[in-house]
CSV table of N, CA and C in Angstrom, one decimal:
chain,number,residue,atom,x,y,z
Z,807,UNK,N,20.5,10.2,7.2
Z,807,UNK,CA,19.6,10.2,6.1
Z,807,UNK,C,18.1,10.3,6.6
Z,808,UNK,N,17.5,11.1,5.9
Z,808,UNK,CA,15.9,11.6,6.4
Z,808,UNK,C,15.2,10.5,5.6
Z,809,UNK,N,14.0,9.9,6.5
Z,809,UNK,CA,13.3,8.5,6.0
Z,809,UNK,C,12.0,9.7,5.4
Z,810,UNK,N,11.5,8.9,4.0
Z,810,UNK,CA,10.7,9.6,3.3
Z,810,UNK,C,9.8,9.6,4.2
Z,811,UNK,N,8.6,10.5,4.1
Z,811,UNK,CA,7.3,10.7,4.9
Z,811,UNK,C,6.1,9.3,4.2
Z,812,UNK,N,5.4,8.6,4.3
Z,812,UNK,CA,4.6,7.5,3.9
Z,812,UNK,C,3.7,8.2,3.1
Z,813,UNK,N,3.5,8.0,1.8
Z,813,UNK,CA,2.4,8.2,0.8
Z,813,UNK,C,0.9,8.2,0.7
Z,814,UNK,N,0.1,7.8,1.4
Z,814,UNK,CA,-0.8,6.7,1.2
Z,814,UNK,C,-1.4,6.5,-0.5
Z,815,UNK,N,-1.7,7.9,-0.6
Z,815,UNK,CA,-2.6,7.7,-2.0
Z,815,UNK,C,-1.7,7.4,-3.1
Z,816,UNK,N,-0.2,7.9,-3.3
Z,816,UNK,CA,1.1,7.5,-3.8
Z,816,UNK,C,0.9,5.7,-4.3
Z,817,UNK,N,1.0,5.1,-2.8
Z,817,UNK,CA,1.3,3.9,-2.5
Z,817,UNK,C,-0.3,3.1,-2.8
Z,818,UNK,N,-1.4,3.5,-3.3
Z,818,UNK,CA,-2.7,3.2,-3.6
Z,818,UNK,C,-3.1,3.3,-5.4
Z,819,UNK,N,-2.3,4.4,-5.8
Z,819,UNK,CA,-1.8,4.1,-7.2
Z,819,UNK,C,-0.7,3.7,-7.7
Z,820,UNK,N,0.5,3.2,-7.0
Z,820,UNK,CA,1.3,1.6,-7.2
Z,820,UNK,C,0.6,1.0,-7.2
Z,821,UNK,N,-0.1,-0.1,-6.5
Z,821,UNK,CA,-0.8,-0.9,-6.2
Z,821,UNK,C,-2.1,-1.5,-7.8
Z,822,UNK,N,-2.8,-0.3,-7.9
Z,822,UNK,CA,-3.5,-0.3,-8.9
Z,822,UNK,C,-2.3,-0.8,-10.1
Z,823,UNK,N,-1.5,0.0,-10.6
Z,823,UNK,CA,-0.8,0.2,-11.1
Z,823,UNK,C,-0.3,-1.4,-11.5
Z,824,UNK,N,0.0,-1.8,-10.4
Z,824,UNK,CA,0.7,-3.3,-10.0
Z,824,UNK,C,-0.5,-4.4,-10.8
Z,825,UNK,N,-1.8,-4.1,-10.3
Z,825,UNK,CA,-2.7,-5.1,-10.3
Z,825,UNK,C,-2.8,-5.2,-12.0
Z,826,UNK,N,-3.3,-3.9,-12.5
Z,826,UNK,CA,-3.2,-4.0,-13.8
Z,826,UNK,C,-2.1,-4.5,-14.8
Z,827,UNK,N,-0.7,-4.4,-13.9
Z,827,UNK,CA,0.3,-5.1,-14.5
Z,827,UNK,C,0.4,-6.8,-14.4
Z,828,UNK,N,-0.5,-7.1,-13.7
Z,828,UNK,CA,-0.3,-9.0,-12.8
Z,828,UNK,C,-1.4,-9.4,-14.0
Z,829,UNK,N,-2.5,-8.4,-14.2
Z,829,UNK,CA,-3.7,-9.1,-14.9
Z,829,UNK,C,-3.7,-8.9,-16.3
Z,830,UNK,N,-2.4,-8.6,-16.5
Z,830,UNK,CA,-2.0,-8.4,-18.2
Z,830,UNK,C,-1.9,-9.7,-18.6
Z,831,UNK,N,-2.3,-10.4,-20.0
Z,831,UNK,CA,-2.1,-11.5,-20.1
Z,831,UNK,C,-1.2,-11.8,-20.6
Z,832,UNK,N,-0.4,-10.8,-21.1
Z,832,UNK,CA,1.5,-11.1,-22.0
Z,832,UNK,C,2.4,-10.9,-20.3
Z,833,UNK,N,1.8,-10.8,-19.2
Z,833,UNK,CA,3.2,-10.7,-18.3
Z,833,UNK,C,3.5,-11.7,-18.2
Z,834,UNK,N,4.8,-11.8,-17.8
Z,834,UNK,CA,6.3,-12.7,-18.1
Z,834,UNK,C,5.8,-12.9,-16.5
Z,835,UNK,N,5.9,-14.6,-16.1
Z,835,UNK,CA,6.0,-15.2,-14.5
Z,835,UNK,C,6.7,-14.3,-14.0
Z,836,UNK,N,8.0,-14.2,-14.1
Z,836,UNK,CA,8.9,-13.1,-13.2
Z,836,UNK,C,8.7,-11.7,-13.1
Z,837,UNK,N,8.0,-11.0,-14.1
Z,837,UNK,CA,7.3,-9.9,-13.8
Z,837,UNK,C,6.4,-10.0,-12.8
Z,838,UNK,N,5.2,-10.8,-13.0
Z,838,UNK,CA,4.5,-11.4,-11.8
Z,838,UNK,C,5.0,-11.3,-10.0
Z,839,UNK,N,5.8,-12.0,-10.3
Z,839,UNK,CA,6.3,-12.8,-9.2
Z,839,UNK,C,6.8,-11.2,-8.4
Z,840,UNK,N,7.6,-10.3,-8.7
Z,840,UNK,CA,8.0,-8.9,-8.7
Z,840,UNK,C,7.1,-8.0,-8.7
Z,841,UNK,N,6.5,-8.0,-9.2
Z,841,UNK,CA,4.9,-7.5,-8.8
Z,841,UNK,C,4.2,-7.3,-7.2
Z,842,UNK,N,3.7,-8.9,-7.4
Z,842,UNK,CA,3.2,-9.3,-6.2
Z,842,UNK,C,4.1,-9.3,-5.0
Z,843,UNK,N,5.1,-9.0,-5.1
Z,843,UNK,CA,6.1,-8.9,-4.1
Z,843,UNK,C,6.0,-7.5,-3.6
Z,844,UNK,N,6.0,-6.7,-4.5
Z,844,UNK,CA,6.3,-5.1,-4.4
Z,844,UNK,C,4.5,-5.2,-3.7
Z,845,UNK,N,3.4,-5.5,-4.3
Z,845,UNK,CA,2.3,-4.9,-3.7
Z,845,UNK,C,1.8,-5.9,-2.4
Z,846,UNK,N,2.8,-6.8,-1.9
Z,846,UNK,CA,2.6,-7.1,-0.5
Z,846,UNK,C,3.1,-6.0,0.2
Z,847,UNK,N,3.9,-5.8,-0.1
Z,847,UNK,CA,5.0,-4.7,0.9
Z,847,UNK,C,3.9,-3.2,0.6
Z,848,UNK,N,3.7,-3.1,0.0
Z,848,UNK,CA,2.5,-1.9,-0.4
Z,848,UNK,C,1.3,-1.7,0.6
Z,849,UNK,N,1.0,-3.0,0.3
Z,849,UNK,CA,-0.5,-3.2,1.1
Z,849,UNK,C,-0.3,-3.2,2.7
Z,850,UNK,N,1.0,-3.8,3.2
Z,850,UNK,CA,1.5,-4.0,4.5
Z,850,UNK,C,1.3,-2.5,5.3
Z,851,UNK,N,2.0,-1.5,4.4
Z,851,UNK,CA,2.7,-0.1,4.7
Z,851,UNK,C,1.0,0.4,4.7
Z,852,UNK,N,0.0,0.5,3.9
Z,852,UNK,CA,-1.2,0.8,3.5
Z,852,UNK,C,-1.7,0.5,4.8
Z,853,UNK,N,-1.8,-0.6,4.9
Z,853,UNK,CA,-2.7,-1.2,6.4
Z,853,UNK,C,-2.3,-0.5,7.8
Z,854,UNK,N,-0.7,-0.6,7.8
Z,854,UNK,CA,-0.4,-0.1,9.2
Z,854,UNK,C,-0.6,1.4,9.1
Z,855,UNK,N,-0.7,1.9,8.1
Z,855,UNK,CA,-0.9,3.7,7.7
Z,855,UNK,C,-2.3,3.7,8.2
Z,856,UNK,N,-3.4,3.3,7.7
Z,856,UNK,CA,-4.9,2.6,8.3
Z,856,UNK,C,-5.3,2.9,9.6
Z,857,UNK,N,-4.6,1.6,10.4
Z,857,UNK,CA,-3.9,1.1,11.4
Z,857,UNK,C,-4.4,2.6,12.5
Z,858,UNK,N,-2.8,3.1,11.9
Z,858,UNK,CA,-2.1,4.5,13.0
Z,858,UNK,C,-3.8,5.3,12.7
Z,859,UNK,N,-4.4,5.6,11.6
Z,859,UNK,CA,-5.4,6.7,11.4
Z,859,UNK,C,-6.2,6.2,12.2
Z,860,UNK,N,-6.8,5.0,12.2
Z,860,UNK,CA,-8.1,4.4,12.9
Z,860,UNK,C,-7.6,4.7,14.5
Z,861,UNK,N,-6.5,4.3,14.7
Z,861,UNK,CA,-6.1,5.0,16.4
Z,861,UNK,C,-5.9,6.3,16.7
Z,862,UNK,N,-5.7,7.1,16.1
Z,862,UNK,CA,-5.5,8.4,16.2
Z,862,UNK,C,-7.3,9.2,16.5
Z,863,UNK,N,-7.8,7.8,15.2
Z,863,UNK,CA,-9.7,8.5,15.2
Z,863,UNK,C,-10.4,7.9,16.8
Z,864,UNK,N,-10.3,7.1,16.8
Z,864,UNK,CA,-10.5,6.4,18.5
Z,864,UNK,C,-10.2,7.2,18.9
Z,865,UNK,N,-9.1,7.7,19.3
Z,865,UNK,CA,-8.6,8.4,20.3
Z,865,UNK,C,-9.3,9.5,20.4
Z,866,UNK,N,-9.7,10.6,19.6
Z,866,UNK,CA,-10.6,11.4,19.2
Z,866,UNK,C,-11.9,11.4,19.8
Z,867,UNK,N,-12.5,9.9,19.3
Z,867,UNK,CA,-14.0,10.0,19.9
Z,867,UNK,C,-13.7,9.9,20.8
Z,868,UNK,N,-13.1,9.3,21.8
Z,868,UNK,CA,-13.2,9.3,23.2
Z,868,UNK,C,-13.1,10.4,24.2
Z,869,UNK,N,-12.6,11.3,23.3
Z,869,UNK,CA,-12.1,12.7,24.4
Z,869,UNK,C,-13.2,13.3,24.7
Z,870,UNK,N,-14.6,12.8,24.3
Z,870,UNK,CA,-15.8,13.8,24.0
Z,870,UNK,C,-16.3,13.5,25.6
């Protein structure tokens, strides 16, 4: 099975998406709770995507 390719901007409008669902004032605690769960794992994947860019750019300046 082929692992999807990483989103970033995809995974940056979940996130939004997410926030505006947590700061709704009718959300149900367990909506919440499923939420914040989903945009930990978001933010995680987001960072280490970051992460790999900011080393790839390093790596760049230094060739000069």
């Amino acid at each position: 099975m082929e692992e999807k390719k990483f989103d970033y901007k995809a995974a940056v409008s979940e996130l939004e998406a997410l926030v505006a669902k947590v700061e709704d004032p009718s959300a149900g605690i367990d909506d919440i709770g499923e939420n914040v769960a989903r945009a930990e794992v978001l933010l995680e994947k987001c960072r280490a995507y970051l992460r790999q860019a900011r080393g790839i750019l390093d790596g760049l300046d230094t060739e000069k």
